[in-house]
CSV table of C-alpha atoms and ligand atoms in Angstrom, one decimal:
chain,number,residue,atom,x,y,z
A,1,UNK,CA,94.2,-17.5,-43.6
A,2,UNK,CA,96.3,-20.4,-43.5
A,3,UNK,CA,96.1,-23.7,-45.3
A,4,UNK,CA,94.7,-27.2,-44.1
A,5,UNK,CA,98.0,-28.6,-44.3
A,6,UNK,CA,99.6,-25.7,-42.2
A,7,UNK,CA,96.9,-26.3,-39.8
A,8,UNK,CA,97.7,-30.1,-39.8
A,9,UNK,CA,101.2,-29.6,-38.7
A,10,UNK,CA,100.5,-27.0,-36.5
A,11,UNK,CA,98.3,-29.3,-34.7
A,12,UNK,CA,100.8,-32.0,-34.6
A,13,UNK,CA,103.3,-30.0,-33.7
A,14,UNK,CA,101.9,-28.6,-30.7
A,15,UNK,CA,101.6,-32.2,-29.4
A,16,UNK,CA,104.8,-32.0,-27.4
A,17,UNK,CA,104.0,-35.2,-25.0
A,18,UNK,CA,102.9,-39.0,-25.1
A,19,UNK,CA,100.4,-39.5,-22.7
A,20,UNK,CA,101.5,-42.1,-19.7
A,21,UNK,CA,101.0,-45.9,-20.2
A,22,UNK,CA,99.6,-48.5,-18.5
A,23,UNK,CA,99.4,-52.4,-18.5
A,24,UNK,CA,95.8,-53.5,-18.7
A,25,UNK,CA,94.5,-56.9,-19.3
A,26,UNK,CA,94.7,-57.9,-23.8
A,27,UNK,CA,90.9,-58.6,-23.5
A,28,UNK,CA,90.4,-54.6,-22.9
A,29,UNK,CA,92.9,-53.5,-25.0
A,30,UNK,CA,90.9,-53.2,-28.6
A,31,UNK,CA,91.6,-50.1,-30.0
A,32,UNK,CA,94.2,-49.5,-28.1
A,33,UNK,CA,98.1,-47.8,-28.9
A,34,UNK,CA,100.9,-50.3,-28.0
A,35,UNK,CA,103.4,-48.6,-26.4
A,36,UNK,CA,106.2,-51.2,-26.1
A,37,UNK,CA,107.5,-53.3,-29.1
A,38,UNK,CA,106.3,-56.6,-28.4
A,39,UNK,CA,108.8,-59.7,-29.2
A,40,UNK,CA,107.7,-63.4,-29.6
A,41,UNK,CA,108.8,-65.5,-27.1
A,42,UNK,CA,108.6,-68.8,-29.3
A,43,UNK,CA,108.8,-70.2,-32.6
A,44,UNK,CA,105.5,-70.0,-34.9
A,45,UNK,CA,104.3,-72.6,-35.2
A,46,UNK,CA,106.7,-74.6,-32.0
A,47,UNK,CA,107.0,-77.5,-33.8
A,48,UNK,CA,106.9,-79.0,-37.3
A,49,UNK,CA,103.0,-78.7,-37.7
A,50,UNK,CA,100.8,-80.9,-39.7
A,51,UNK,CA,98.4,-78.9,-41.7
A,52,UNK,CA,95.8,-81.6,-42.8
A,53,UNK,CA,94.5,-84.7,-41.2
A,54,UNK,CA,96.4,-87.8,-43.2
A,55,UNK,CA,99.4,-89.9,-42.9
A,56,UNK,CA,102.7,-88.5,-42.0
A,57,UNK,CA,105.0,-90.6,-43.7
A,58,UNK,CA,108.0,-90.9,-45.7
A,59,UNK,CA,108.2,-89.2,-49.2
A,60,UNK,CA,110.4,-91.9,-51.0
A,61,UNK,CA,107.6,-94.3,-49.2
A,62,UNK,CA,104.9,-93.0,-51.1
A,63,UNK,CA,104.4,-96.2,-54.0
A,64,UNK,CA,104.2,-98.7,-51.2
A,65,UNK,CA,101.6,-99.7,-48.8
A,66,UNK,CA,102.8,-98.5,-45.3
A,67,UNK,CA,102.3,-99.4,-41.8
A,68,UNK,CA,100.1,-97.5,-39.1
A,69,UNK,CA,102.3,-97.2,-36.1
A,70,UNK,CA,100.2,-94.4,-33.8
A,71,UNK,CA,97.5,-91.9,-34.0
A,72,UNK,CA,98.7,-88.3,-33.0
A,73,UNK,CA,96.1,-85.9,-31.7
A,74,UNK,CA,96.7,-82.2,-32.0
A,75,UNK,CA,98.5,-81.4,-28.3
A,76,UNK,CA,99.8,-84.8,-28.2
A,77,UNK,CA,103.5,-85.9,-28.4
A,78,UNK,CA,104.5,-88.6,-30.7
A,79,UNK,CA,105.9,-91.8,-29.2
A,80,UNK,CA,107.3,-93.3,-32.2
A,81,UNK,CA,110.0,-92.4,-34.7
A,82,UNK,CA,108.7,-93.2,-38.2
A,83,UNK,CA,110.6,-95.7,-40.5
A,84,UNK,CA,110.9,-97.0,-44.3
A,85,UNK,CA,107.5,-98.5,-45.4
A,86,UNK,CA,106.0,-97.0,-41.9
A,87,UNK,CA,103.8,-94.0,-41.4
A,88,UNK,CA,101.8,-92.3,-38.2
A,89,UNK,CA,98.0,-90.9,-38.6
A,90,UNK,CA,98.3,-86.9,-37.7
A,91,UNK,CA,95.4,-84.5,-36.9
A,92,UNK,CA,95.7,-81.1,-38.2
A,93,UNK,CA,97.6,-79.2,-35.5
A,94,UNK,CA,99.8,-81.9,-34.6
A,95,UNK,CA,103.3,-82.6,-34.5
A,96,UNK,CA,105.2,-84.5,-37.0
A,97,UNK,CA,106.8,-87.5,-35.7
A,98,UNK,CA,110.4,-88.1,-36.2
A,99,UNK,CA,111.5,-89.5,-39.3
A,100,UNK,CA,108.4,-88.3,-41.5
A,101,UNK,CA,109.0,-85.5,-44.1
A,102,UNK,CA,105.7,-85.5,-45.5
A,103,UNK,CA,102.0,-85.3,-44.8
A,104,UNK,CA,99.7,-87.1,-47.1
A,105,UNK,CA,95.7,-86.3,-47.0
A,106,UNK,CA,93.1,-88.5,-45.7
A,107,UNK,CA,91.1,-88.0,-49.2
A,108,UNK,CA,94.4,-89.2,-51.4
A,109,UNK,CA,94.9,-92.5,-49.1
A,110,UNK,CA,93.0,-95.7,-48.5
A,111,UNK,CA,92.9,-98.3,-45.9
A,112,UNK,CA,95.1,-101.9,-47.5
A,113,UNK,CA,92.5,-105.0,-46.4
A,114,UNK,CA,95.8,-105.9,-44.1
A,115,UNK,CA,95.1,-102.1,-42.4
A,116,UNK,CA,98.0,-100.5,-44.0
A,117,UNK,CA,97.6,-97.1,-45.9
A,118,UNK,CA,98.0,-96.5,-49.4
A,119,UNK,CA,99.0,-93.5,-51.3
A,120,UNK,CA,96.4,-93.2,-54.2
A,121,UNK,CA,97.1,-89.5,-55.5
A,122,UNK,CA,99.7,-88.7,-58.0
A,123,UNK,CA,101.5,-86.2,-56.2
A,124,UNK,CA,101.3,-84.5,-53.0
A,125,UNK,CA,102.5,-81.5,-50.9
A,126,UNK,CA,104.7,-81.5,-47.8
A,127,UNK,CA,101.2,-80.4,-45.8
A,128,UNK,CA,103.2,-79.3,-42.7
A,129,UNK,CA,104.3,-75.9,-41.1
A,130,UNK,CA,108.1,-76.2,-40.3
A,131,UNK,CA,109.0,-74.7,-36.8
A,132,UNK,CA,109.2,-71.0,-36.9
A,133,UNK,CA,108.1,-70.8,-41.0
A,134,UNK,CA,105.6,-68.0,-39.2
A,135,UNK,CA,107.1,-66.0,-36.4
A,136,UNK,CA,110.9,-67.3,-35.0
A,137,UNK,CA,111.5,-66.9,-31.6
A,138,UNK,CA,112.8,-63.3,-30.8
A,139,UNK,CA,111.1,-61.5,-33.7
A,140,UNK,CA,109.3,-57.9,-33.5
A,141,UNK,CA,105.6,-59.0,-34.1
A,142,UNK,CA,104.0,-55.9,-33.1
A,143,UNK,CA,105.5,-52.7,-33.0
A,144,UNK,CA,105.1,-49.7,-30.5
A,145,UNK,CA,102.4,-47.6,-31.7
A,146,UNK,CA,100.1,-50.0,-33.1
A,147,UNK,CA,96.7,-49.5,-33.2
A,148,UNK,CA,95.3,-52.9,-31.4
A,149,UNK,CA,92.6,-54.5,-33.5
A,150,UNK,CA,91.7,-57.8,-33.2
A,151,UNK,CA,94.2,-59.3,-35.4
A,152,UNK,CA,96.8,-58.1,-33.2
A,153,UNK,CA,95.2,-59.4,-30.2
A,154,UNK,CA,95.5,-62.6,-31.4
A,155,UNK,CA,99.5,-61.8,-32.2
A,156,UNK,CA,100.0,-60.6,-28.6
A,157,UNK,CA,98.1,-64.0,-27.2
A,158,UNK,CA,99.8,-66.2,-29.1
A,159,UNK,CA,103.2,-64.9,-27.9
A,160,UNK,CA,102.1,-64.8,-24.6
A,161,UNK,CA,101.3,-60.8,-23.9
A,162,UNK,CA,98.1,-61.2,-21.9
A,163,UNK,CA,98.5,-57.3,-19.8
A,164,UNK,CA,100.0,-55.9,-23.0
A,165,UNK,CA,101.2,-52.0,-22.2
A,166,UNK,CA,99.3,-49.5,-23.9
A,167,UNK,CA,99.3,-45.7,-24.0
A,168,UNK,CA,96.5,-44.6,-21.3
A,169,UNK,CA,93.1,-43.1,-22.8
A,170,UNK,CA,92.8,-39.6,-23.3
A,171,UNK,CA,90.0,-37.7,-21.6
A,172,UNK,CA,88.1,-35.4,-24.5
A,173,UNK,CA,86.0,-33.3,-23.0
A,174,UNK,CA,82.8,-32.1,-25.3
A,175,UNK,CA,81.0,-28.7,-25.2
A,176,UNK,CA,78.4,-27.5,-27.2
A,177,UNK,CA,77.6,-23.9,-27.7
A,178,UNK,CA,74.2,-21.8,-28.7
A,179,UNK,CA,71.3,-20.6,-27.1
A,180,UNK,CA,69.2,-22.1,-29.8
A,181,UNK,CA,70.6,-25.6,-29.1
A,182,UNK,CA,68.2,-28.4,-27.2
A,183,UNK,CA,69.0,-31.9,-26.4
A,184,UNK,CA,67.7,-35.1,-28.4
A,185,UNK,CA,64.9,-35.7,-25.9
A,186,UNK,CA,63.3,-32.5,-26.4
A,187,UNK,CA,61.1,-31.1,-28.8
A,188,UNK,CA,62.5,-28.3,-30.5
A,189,UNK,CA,60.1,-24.9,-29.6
A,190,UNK,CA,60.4,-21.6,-32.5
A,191,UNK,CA,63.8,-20.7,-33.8
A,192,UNK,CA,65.3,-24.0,-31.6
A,193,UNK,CA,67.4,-27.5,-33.2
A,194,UNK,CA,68.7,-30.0,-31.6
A,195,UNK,CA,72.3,-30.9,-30.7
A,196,UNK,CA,73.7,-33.4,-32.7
A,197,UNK,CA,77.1,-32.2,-33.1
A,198,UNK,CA,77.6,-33.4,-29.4
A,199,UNK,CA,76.6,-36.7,-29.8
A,200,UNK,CA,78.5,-37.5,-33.1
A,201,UNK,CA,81.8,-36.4,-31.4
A,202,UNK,CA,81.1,-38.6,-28.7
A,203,UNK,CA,80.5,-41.2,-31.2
A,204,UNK,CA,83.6,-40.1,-33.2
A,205,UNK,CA,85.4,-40.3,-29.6
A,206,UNK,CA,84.1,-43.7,-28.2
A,207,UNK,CA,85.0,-45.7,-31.8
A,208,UNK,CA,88.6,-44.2,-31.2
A,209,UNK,CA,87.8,-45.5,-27.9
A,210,UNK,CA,89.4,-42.9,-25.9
A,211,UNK,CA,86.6,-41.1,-23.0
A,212,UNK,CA,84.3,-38.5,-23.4
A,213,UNK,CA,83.4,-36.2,-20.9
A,214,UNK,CA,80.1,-34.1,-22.0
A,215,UNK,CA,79.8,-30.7,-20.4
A,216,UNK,CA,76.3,-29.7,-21.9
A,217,UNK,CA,75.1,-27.6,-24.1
A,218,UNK,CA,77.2,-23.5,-22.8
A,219,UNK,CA,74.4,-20.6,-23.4
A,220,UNK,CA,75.7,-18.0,-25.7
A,221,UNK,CA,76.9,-15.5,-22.8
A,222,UNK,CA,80.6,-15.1,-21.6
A,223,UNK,CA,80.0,-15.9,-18.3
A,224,UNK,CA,78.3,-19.5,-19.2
A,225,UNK,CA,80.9,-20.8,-21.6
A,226,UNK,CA,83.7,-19.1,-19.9
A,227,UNK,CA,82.4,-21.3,-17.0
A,228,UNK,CA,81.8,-24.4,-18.7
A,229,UNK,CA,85.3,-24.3,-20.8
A,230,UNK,CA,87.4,-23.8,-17.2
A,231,UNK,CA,85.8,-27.2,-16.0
A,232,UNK,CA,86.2,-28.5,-18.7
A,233,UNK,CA,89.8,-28.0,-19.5
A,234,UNK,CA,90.6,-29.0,-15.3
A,235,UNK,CA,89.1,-32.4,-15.9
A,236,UNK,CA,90.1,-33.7,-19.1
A,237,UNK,CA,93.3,-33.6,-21.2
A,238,UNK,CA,91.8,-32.2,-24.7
A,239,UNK,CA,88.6,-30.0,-25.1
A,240,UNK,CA,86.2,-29.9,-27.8
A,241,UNK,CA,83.9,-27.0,-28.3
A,242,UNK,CA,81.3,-26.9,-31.2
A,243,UNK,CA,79.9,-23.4,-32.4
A,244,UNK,CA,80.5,-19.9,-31.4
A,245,UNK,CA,83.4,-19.7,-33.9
A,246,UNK,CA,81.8,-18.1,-36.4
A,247,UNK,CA,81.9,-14.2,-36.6
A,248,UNK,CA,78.8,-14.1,-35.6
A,249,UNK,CA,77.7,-11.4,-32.7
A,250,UNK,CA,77.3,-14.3,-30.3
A,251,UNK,CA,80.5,-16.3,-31.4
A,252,UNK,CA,83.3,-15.5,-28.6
A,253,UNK,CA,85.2,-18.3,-28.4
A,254,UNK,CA,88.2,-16.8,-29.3
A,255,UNK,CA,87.8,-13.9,-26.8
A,256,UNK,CA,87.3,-15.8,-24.3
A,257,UNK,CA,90.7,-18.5,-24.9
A,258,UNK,CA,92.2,-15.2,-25.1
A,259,UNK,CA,91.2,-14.2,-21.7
A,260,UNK,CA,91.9,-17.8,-20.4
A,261,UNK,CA,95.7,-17.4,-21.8
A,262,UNK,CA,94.5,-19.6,-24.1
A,263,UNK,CA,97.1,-19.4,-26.8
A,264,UNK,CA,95.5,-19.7,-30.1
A,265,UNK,CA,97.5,-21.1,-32.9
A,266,UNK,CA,94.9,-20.3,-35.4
A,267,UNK,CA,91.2,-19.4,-35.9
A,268,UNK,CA,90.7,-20.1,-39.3
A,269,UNK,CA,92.0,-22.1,-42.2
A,270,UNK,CA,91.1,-22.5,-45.1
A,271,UNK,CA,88.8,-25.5,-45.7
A,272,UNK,CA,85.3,-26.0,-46.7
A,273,UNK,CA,83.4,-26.4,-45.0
A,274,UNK,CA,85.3,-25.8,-41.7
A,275,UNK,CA,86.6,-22.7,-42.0
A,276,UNK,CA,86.0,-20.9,-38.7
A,277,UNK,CA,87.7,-23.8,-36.8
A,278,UNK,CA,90.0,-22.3,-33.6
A,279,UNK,CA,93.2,-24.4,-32.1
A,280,UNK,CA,94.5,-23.2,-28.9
A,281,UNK,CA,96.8,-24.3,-26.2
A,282,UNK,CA,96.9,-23.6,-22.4
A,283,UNK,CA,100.0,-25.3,-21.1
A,284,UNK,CA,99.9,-29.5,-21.6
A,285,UNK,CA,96.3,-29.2,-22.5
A,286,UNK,CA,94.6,-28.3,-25.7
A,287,UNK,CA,91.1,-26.8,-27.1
A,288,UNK,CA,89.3,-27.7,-30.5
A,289,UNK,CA,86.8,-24.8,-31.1
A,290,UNK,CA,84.9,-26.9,-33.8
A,291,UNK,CA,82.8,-25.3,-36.5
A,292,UNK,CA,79.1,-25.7,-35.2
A,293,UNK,CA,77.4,-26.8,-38.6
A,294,UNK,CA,77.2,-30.9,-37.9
A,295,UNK,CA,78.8,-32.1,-41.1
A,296,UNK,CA,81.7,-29.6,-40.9
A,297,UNK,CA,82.4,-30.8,-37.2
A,298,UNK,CA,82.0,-34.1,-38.2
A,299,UNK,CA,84.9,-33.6,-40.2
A,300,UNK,CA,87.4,-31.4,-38.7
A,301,UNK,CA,87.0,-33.7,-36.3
A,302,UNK,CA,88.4,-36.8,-38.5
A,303,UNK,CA,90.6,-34.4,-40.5
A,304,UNK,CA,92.5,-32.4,-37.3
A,305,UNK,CA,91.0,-33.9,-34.1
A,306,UNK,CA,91.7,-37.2,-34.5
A,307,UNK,CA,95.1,-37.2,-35.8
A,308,UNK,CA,96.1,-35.0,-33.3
A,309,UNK,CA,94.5,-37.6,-30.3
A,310,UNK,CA,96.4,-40.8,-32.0
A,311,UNK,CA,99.1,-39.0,-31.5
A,312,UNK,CA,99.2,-37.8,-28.3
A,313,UNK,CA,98.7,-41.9,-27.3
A,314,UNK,CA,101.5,-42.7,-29.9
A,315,UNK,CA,99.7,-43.2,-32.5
A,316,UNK,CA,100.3,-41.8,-36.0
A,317,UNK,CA,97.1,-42.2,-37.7
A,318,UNK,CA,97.1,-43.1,-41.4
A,319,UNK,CA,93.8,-43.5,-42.6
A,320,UNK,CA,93.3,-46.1,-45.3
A,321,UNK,CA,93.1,-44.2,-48.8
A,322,UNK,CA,91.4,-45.6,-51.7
A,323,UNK,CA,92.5,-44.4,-55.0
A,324,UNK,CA,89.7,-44.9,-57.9
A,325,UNK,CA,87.7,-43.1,-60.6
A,326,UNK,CA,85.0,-40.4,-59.8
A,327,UNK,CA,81.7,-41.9,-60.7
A,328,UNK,CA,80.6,-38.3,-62.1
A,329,UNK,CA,82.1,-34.8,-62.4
A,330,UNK,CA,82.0,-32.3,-59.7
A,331,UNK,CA,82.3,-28.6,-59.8
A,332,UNK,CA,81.8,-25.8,-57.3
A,333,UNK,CA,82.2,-22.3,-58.0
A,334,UNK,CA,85.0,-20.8,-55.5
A,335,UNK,CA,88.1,-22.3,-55.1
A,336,UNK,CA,90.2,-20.5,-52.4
A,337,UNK,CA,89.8,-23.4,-50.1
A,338,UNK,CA,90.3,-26.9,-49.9
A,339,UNK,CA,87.5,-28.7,-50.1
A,340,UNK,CA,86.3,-31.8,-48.6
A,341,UNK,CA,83.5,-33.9,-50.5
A,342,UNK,CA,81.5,-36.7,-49.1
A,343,UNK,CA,81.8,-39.5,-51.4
A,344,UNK,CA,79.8,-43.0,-52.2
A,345,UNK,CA,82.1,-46.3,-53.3
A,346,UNK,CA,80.0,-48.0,-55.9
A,347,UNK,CA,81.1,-50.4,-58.6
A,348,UNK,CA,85.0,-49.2,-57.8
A,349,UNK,CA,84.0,-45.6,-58.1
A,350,UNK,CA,83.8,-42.5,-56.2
A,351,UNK,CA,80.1,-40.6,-56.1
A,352,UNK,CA,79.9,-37.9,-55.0
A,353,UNK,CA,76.9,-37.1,-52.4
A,354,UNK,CA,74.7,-34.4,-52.9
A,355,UNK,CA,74.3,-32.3,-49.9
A,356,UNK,CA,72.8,-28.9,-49.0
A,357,UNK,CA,75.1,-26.9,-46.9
A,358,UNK,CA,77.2,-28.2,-44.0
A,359,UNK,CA,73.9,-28.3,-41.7
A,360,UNK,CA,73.0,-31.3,-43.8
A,361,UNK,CA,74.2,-34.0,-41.6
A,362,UNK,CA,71.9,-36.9,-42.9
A,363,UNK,CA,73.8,-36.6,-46.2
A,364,UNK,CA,76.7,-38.3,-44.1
A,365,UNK,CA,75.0,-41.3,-43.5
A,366,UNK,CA,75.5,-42.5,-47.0
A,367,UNK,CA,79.3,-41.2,-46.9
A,368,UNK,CA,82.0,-44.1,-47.6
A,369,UNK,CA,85.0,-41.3,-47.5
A,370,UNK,CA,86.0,-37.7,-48.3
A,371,UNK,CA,87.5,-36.5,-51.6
A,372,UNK,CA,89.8,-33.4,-51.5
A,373,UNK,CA,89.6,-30.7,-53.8
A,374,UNK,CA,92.6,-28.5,-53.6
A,375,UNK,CA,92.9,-24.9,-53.7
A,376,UNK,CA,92.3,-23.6,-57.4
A,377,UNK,CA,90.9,-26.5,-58.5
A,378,UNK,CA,87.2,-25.9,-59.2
A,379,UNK,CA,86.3,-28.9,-61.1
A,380,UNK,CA,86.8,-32.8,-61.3
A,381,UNK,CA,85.9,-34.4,-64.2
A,382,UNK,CA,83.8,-37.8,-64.4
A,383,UNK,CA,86.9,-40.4,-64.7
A,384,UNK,CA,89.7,-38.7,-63.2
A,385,UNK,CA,91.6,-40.9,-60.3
A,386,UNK,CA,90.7,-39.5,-56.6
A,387,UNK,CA,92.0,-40.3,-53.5
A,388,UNK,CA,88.4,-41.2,-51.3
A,389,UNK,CA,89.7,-41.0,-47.7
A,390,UNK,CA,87.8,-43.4,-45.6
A,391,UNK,CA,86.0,-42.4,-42.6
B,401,AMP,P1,77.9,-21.1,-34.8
B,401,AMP,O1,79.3,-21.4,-35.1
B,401,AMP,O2,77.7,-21.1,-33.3
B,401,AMP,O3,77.5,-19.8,-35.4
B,401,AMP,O4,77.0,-22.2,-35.4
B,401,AMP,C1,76.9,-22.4,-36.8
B,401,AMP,C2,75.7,-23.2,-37.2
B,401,AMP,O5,75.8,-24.5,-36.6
B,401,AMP,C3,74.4,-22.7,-36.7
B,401,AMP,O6,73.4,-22.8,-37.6
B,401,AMP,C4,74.1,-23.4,-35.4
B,401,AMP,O7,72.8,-23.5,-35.1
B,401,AMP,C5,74.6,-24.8,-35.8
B,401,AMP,N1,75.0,-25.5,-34.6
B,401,AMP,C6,75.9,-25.1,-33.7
B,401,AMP,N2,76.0,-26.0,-32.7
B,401,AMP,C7,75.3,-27.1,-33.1
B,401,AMP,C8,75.1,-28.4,-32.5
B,401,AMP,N3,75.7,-28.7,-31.3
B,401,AMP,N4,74.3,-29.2,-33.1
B,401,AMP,C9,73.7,-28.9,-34.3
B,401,AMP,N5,73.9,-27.7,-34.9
B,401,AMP,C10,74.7,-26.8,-34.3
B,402,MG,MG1,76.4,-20.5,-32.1
């Protein structure tokens, strides 16, 4: 059985393509991949900036009373240079005048009975953004393969990218598997659950916001799944199945990618939970056969899947680690696989949640991250430093 991380770069390896891009308007593009580095056309900020409302003025000025010569409004140009003993009222935003250097406050000035302005504070800062201090004109401000969130938005409009080019959405397609599966709306009858694994990978895949196809729930019978997995893989670029990996009588995925040409690059690593988790590939498209238990799914999905989709739109996903104490000890009694634990952040430190079996899904709704227990490692101690992998 291989490892997780032999599975990982399996997985990435096999991604031998970027997906095409497209140019589509910044407003859509949240959560988007960049696929062109994007350069500022200006300075940042374009002019010397004020940064408070006050006086721009003179420094060497500042123990006399000066005259007003202008009020400058953000957006406005100045109209007069500023000279000895003078001074211009600025709005934050604004551009210095000429012949100012500094920026004194409103609340460190008052108003001379003659209407000049008067300098009442000790000391003061220069309170002004020099042209280009931020961003100069020509600099890389967002680099292919960013992952567009709003703070990068806000980059690409204020250098002017408003159709920003972006790697084009991949189309996931979602199966379930299992005669004993029903959907949400229906009421379970004897030795029936409901799906759920369906709907939290389409969750999973709309917060990557890349587009789910769903394909149903495939009855546990060649014919069906075979059937269901061929439509599937014609419409959309990656396939995710749920169930029938198992080595159970009714779990054939594997037979039937075989008989597709499906060539499998594994059918088992070894994780827990997610061990019976198969990754094949039929020319440029590829097939998750995800374990069917939700909370194992749930996280091959962030641990394998999701990786692998960021990259096929030029993304290589890093997810945010947090490294910090475990709250309490954990053991567990085998340790041939790697292990991923659920984990709470409280007070700076990792708990670990209790949880049943990898059926027990509603444990994952008070998950923060996952710890990783490696193999031959069977116990944490209360203290020790983990890595909590946020999810
Ligand atoms: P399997 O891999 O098909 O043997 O499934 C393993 C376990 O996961 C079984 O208990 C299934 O009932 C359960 N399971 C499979 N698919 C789903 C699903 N879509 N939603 C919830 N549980 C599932
Ligand atoms: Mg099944």
């Amino acid at each position: 059985m291989i490892s997780f991380e032999e599975a990982y770069k399996i997985v990435i390896d096999a991604q031998y393509y970027e997906v095409n891009t497209e140019r589509i308007e910044l407003n859509k593009s949240i959560n988007r991949v960049l696929a062109k580095d994007i350069v500022s056309d200006i300075n940042m900020p374009p002019f010397n900036k004020s940064a408070m409302d006050g006086y721009a003025c003179k420094r060497e000025d500042l123990n006399n009373d000066l005259e007003i010569l202008e009020v400058i409004a953000a957006g406005s140009v100045p109209t007069k240079v500023v000279g000895t003993n003078q001074c211009s009222k600025i709005m934050t935003g604004a551009k210095l005048p000429e012949g100012a250097d500094c920026v004194v406050k409103v609340e460190d000035t008052e108003e001379t009975e003659d209407g000049k302005m008067r300098f009442v504070a000790n000391e003061t800062k220069d309170n002004f953004v020099p042209t280009g201090q931020d961003v100069e004109e020509g600099e890389l401000v967002l680099k292919q393969g960013t992952l567009l969130g709003p703070q990068h938005l806000a980059v690409a409009a204020s250098v002017g990218y408003d159709f920003p080019r972006v790697y084009k959405k991949v189309r996931v397609g979602v199966i379930s598997t299992g005669d004993e599966l029903v959907e949400p709306f229906a009421k379970p009858a004897e030795g029936q659950i409901r799906n759920s694994n369906a709907y939290q990978l389409i969750g999973q895949l709309n917060s990557m916001n890349v587009t789910p196809y769903y394909f149903g729930i495939a009855k546990d019978n060649e014919e069906s799944t075979t059937r269901i997995i061929n439509k599937a893989i014609s419409e959309t670029d990656v396939v995710l199945l749920t169930g029938g990996v198992s080595m159970g009588d009714f779990d054939f995925i594997p037979k039937i990618f075989d008989e597709l040409g499906v060539e499998i690059k594994f059918k088992e690593m070894a994780v827990q939970p997610g061990k019976p988790t198969v990754f094949g590939v039929l020319g440029n498209k590829f097939i998750f056969g995800l374990p069917g238990n939700p909370v194992s799914s749930f996280n091959i999905f962030e641990l394998l899947t999701k990786p692998f989709i960021y990259s096929l739109m030029g993304h290589k996903y890093e997810p945010v680690e947090l490294n910090v104490p475990l709250g309490e000890g954990y053991k567990r009694k085998r340790s041939s696989r790697r292990s991923f634990i659920p984990v709470r952040i409280e007070n700076a430190k990792a708990w670990p949640i209790v949880y049943h079996g990898s059926a027990h899904i509603q444990a994952m709704t008070q998950a923060h991250g996952l710890i990783s227990i490696p193999v031959g490692v069977s116990e944490l101690k209360e203290g020790e430093l983990v890595d909590v992998r946020q999810i």
